[in-house]
Short mmCIF file of C-alpha atoms (C1' of nucleotides) in Angstrom, two decimals:
data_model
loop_
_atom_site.label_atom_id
_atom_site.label_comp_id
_atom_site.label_asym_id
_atom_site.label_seq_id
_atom_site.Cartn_x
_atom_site.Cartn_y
_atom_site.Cartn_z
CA UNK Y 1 2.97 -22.16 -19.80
CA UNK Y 2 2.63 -18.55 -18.34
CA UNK Y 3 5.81 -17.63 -18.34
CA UNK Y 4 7.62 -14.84 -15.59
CA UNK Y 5 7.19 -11.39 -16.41
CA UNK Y 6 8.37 -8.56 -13.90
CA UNK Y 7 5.48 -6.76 -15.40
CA UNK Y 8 2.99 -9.01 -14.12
CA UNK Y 9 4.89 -9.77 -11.26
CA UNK Y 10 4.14 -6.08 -9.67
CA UNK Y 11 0.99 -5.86 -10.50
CA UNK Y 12 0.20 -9.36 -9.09
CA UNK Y 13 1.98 -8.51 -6.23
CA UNK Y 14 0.66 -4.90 -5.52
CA UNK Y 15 -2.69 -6.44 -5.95
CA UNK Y 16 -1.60 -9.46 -3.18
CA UNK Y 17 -0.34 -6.45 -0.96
CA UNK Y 18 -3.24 -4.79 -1.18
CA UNK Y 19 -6.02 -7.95 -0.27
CA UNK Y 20 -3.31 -8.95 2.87
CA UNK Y 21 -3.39 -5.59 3.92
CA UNK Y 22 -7.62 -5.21 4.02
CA UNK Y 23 -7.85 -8.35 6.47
CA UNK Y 24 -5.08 -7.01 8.50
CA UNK Y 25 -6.78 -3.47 8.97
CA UNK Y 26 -10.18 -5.51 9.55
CA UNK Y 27 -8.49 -6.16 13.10
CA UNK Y 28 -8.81 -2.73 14.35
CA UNK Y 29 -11.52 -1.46 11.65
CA UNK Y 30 -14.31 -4.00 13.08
CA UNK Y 31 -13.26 -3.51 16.45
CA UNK Y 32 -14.54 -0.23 16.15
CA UNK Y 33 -17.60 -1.29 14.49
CA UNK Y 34 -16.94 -0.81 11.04
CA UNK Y 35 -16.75 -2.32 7.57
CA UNK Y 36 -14.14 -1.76 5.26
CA UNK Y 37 -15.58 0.28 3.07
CA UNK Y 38 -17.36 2.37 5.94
CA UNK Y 39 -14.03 2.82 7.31
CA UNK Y 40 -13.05 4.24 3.94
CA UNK Y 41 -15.78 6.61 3.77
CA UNK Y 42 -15.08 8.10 7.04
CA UNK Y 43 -11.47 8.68 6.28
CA UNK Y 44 -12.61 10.81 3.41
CA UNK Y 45 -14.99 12.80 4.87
CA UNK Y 46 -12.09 13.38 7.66
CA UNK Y 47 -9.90 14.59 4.67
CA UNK Y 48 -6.98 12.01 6.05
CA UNK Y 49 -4.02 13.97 3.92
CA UNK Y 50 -2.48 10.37 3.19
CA UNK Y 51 -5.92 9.58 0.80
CA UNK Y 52 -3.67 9.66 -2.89
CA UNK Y 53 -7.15 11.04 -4.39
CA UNK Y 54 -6.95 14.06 -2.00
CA UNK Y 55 -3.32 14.54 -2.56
CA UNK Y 56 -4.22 15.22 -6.17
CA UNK Y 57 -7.32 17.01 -5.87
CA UNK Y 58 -8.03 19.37 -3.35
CA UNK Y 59 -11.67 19.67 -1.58
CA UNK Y 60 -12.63 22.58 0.15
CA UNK Y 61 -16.06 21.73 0.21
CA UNK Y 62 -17.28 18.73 2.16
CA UNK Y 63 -17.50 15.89 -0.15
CA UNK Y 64 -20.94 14.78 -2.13
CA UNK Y 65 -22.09 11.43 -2.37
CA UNK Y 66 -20.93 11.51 -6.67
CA UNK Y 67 -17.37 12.46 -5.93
CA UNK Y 68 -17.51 9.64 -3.56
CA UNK Y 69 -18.84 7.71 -5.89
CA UNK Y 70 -15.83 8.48 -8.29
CA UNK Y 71 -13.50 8.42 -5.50
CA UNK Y 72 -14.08 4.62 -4.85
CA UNK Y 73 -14.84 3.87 -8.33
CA UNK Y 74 -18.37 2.36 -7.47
CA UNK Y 75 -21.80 3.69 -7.95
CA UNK Y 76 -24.17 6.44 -6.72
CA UNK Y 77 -26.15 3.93 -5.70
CA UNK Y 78 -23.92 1.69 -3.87
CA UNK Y 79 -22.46 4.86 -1.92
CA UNK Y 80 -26.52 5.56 -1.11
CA UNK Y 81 -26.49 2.61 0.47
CA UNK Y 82 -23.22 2.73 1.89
CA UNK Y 83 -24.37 6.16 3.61
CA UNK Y 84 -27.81 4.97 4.91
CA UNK Y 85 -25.59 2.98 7.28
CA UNK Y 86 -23.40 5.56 8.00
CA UNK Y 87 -26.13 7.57 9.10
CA UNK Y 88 -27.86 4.66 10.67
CA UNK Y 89 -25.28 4.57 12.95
CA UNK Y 90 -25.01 8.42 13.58
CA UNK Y 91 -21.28 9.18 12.06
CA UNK Y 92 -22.42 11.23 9.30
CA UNK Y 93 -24.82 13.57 8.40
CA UNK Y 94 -25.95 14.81 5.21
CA UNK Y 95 -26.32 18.94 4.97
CA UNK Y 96 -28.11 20.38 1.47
CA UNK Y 97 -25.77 22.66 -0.49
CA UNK Y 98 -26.72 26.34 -0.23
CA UNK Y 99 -25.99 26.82 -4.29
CA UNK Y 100 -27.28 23.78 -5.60
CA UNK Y 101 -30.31 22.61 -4.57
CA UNK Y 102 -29.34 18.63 -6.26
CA UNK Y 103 -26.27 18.64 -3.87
CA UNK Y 104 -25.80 16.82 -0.09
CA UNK Y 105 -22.81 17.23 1.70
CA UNK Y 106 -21.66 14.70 3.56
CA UNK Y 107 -20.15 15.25 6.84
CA UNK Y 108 -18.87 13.14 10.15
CA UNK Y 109 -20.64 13.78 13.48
CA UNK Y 110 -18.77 14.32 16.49
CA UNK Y 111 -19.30 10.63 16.97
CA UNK Y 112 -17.20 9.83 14.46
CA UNK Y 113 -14.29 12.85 14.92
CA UNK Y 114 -14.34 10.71 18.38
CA UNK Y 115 -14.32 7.12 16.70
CA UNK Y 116 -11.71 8.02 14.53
CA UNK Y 117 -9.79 9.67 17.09
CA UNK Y 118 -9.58 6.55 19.09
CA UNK Y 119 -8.53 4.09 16.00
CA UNK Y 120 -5.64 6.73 15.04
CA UNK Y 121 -3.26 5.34 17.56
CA UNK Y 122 -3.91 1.48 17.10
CA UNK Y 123 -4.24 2.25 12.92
CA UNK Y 124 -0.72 4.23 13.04
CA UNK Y 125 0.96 1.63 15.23
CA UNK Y 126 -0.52 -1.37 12.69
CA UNK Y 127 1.09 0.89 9.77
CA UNK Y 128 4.46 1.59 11.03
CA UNK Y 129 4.87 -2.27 11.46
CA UNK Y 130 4.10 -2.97 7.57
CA UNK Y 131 6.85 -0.57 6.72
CA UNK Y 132 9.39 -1.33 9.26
CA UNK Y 133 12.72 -2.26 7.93
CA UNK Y 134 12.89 0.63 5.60
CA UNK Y 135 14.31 3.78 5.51
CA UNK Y 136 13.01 7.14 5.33
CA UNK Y 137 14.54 7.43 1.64
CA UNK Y 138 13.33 3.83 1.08
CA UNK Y 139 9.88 4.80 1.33
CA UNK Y 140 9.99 8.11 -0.33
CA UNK Y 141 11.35 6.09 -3.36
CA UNK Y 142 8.23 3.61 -3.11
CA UNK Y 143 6.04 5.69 -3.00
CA UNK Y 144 7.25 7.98 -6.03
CA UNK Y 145 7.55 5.11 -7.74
CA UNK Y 146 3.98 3.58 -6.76
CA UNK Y 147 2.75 6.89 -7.58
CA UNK Y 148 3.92 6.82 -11.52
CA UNK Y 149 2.33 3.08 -11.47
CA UNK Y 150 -0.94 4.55 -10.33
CA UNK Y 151 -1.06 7.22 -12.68
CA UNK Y 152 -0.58 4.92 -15.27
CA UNK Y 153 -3.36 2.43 -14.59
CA UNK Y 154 -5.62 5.32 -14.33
CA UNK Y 155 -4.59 7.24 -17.50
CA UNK Y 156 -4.61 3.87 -19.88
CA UNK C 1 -6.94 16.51 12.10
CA UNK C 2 -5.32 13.74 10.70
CA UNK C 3 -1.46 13.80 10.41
CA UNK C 4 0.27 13.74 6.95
CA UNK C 5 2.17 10.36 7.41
CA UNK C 6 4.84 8.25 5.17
CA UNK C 7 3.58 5.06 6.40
CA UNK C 8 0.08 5.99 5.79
CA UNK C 9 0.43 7.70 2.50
CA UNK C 10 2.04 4.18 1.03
CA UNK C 11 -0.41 2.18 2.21
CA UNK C 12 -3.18 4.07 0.71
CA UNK C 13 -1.72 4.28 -2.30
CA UNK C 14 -0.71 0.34 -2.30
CA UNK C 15 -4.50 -0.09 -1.85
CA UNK C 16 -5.39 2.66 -4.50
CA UNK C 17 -3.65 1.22 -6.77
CA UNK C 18 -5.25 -2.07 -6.26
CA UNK C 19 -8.49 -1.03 -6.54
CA UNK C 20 -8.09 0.60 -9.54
CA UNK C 21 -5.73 -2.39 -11.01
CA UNK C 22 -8.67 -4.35 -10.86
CA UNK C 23 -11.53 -2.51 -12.49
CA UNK C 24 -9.30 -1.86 -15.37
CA UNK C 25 -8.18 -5.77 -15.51
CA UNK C 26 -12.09 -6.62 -16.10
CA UNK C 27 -11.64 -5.29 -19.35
CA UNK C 28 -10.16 -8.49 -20.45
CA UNK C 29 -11.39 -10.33 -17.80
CA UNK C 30 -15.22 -9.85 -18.19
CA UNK C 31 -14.37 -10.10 -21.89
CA UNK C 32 -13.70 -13.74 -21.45
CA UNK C 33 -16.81 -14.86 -19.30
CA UNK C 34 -14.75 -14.26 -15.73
CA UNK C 35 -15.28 -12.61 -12.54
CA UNK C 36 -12.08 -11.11 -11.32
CA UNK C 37 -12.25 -13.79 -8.68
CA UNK C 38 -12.54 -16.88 -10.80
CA UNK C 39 -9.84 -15.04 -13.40
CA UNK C 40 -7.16 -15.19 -10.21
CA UNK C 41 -8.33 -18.86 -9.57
CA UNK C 42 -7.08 -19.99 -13.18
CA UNK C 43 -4.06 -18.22 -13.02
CA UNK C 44 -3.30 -20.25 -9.66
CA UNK C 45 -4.33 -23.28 -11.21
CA UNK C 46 -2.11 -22.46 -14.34
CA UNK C 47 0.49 -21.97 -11.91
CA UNK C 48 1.41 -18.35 -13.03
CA UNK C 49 5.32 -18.14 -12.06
CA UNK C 50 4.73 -14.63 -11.46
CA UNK C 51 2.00 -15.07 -8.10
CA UNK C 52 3.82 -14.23 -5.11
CA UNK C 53 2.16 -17.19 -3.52
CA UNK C 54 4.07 -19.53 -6.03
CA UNK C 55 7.06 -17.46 -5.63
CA UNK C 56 7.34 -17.98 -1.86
CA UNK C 57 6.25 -21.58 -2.03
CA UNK C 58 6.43 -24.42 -4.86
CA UNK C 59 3.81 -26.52 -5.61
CA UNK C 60 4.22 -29.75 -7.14
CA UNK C 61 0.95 -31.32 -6.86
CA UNK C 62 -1.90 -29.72 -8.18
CA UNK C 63 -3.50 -27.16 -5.83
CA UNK C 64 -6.69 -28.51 -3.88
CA UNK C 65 -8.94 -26.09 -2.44
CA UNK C 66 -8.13 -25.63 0.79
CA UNK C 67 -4.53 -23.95 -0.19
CA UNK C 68 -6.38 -21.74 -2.87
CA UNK C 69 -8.42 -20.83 0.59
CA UNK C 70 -5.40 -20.00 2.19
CA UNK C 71 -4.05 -18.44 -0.85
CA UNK C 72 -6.42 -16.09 -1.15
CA UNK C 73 -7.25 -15.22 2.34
CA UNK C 74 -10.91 -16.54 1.83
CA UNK C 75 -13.00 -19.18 3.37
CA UNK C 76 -13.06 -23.20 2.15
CA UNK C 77 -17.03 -22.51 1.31
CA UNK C 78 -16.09 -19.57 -0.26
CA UNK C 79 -13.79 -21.87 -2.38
CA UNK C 80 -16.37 -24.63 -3.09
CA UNK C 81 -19.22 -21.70 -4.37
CA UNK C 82 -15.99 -20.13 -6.90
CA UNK C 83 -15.20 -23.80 -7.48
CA UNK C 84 -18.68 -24.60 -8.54
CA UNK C 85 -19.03 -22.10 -11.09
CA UNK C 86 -15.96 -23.08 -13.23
CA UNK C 87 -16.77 -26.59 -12.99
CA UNK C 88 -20.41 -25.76 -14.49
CA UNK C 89 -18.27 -23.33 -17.17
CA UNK C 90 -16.23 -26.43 -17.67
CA UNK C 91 -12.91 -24.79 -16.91
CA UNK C 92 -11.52 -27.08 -13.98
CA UNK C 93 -12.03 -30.63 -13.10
CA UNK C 94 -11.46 -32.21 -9.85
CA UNK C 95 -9.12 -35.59 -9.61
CA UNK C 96 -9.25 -37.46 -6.03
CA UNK C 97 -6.27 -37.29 -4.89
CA UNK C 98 -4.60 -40.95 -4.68
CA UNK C 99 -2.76 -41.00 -1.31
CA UNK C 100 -5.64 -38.89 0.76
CA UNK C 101 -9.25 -39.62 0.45
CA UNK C 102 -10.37 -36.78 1.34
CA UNK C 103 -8.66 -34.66 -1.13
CA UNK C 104 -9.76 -33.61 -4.19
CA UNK C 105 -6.95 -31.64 -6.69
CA UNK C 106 -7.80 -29.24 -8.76
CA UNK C 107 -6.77 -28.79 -12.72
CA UNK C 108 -7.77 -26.70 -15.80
CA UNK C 109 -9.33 -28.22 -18.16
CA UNK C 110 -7.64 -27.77 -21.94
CA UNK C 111 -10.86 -25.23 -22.55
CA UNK C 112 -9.07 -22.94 -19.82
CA UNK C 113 -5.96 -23.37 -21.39
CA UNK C 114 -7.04 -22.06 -24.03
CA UNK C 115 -8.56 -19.55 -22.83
CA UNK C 116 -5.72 -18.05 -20.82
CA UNK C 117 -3.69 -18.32 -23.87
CA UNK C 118 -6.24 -15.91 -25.97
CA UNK C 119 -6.43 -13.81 -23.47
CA UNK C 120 -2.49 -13.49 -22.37
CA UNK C 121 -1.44 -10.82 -25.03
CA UNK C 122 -3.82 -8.27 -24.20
CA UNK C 123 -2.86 -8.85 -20.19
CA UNK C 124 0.90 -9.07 -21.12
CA UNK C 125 -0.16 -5.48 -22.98
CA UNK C 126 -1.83 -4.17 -20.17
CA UNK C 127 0.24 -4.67 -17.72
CA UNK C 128 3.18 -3.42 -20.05
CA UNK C 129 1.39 -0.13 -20.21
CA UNK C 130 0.75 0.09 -16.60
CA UNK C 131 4.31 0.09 -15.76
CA UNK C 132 5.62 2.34 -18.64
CA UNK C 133 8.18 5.14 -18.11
CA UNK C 134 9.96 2.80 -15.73
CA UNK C 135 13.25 1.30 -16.14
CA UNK C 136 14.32 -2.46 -15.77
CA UNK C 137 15.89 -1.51 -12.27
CA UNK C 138 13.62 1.03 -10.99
CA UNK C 139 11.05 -2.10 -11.95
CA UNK C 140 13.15 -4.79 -9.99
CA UNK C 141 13.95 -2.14 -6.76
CA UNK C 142 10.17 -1.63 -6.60
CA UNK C 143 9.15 -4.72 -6.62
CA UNK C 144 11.81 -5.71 -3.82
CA UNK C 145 10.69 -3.38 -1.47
CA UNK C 146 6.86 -4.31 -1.97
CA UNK C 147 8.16 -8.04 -1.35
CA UNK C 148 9.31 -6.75 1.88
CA UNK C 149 6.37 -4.57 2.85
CA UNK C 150 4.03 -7.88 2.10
CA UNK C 151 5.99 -10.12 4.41
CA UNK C 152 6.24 -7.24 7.22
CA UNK C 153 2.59 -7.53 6.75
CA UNK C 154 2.03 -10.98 6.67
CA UNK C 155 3.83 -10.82 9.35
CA UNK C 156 3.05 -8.74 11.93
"C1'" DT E 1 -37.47 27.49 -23.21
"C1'" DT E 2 -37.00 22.92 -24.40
"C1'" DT E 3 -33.37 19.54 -24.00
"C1'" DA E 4 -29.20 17.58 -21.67
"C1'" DA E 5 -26.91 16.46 -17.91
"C1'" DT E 6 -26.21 15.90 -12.97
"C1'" DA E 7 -27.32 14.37 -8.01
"C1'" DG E 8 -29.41 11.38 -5.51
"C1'" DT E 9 -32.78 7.56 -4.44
"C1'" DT E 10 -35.37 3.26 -4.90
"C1'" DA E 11 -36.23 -1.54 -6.05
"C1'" DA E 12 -34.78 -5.78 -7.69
"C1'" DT E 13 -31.12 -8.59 -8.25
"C1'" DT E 14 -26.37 -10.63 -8.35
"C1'" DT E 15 -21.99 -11.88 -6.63
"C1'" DG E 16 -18.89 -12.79 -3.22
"C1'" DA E 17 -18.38 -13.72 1.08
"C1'" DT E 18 -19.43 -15.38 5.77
"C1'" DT E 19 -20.79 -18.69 9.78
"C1'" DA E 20 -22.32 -22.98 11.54
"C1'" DA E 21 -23.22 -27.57 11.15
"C1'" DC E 22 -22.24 -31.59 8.86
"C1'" DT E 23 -19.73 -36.07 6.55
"C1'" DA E 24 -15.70 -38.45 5.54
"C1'" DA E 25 -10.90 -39.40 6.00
"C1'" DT E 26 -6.57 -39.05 8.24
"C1'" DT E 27 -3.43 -38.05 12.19
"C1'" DT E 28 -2.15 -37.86 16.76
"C1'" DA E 29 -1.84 -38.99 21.54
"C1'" DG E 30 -2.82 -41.64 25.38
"C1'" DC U 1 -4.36 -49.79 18.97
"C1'" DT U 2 -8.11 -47.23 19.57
"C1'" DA U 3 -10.39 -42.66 20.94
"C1'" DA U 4 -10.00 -37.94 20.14
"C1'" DA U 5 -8.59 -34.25 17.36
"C1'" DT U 6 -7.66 -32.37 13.01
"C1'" DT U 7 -8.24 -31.68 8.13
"C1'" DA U 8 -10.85 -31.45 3.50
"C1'" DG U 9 -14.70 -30.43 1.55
"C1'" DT U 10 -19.80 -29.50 1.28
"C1'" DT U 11 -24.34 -27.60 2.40
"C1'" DA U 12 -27.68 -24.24 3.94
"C1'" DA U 13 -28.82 -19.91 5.55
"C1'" DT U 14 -27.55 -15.46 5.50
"C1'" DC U 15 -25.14 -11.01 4.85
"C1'" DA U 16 -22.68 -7.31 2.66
"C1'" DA U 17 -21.36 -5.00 -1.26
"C1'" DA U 18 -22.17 -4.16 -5.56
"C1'" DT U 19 -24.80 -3.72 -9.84
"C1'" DT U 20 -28.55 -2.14 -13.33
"C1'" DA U 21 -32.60 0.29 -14.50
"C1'" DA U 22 -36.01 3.40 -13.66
"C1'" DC U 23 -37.30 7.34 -11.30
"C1'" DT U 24 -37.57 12.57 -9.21
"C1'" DA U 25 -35.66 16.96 -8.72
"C1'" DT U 26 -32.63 20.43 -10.04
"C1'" DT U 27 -29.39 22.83 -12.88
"C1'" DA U 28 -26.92 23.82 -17.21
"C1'" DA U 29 -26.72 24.15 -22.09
"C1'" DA U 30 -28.50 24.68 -26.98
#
DNA sequence: TTTAATAGTTAATTTGATTAACTAATTTAG
DNA sequence: CTAAATTAGTTAATCAAATTAACTATTAAA
């Protein structure tokens, strides 16, 4: 009835990609304590130069809880509660903005420089192995090309 | 602190580009009465040609619930909850399977067919736009390297 | 200087998911 | 051939992640 469509066929498969590659990262993301999304936070607020929404935008500033928010595409509230763990569990801290009294940056603790520090090795490792196989121009390609696709789903 | 990396960069994006696939596919999705979830469940149980599930392995017999489990990388009760819901919606029925007792197979009913054909053009649309400014090829040499970065991951 | 908009929080709720324990049916291994 | 193990599915309790709506405080705009 449906019929094939390499359209669909991407997308489907990008989306596949994306759910295998979650439960595989849960291996060494849980190990250190952590939930997913947690893990995502932190990377932010680390400024990891691979995030695709920092390669676009630059941040000088630590990040605020909003352009977190935005970042994720979930709500304020959701990242509030998202960040009351963080907290909890001593990787962040929130410091008020100078200029704008509405405004809390978010930044990791030592703790977490630490945590983070000790995942890079076992996260790097667990990355190289989803890619091996391909070359160096291989990869460039993909990702030029999953770049356009991304672009696209957010400008439609 | 954190090193600029191919590997990295690609699999952020892959996941990026995910996330954001989604929230703009509940356009049509919530428009018909569907969690993203129980959308991907009829599309199984249409037998999409286009899931790389059904690509990688044929299916003859209807699907019972345990291989949508697997499929999806989610838990049988997980299954049963998803299942319950479009039973009560009326979109899937459950036939006892003939040879094995204890399985039951799963099938739209012709209200889901229906409604996957209503909402098919504006996916088939959709996904069209999200993939514009690419040619056929470019298309097909993407989509052959993400085939090979999911099985390095299901993989590893 | 009111009015709008922005940042963040709180409370209540929903959805999606999990684990653990269970029944029933089928397979496997001694 | 039967006892033990496995498989399919369900149930109940719970958790995590997310939402909406209403709120305070602050800043920006008309």
């Amino acid at each position: 009835m449906i019929k094939k469509s390499l359209d669909t066929s991407i997308l489907l498969g990008i989306y596949e990609a994306a759910t295998k590659l979650v439960s595989k990262n849960v291996e060494f993301v849980e190990k250190a304590g952590l939930s997913n999304q947690q893990w995502i936070i932190l990377i932010y607020l680390a400024k990891d130069p691979n995030l695709p929404y920092l390669i676009r935008e630059k941040h000088e500033k630590p990040m605020m809880a909003s352009e977190l928010a935005n970042a994720l595409g979930v709500t304020r509230a959701n990242i509030t509660n998202l960040i009351n763990v963080l907290l909890e569990k001593k990787l962040i801290k929130q410091v008020e903005d100078a200029d704008d009294r509405r405004i809390k940056r978010l930044m990791m603790t030592p703790k977490a420089e630490k945590l983070i520090k000790t995942m890079q090795p076992n996260r790097l490792k667990s990355n190289k192995e989803h890619l091996v196989g391909l070359t160096i121009k291989e990869k460039k390609e993909f990702l030029s090309y999953l770049q356009r696709i991304t672009k696209n789903i957010m400008d439609s």
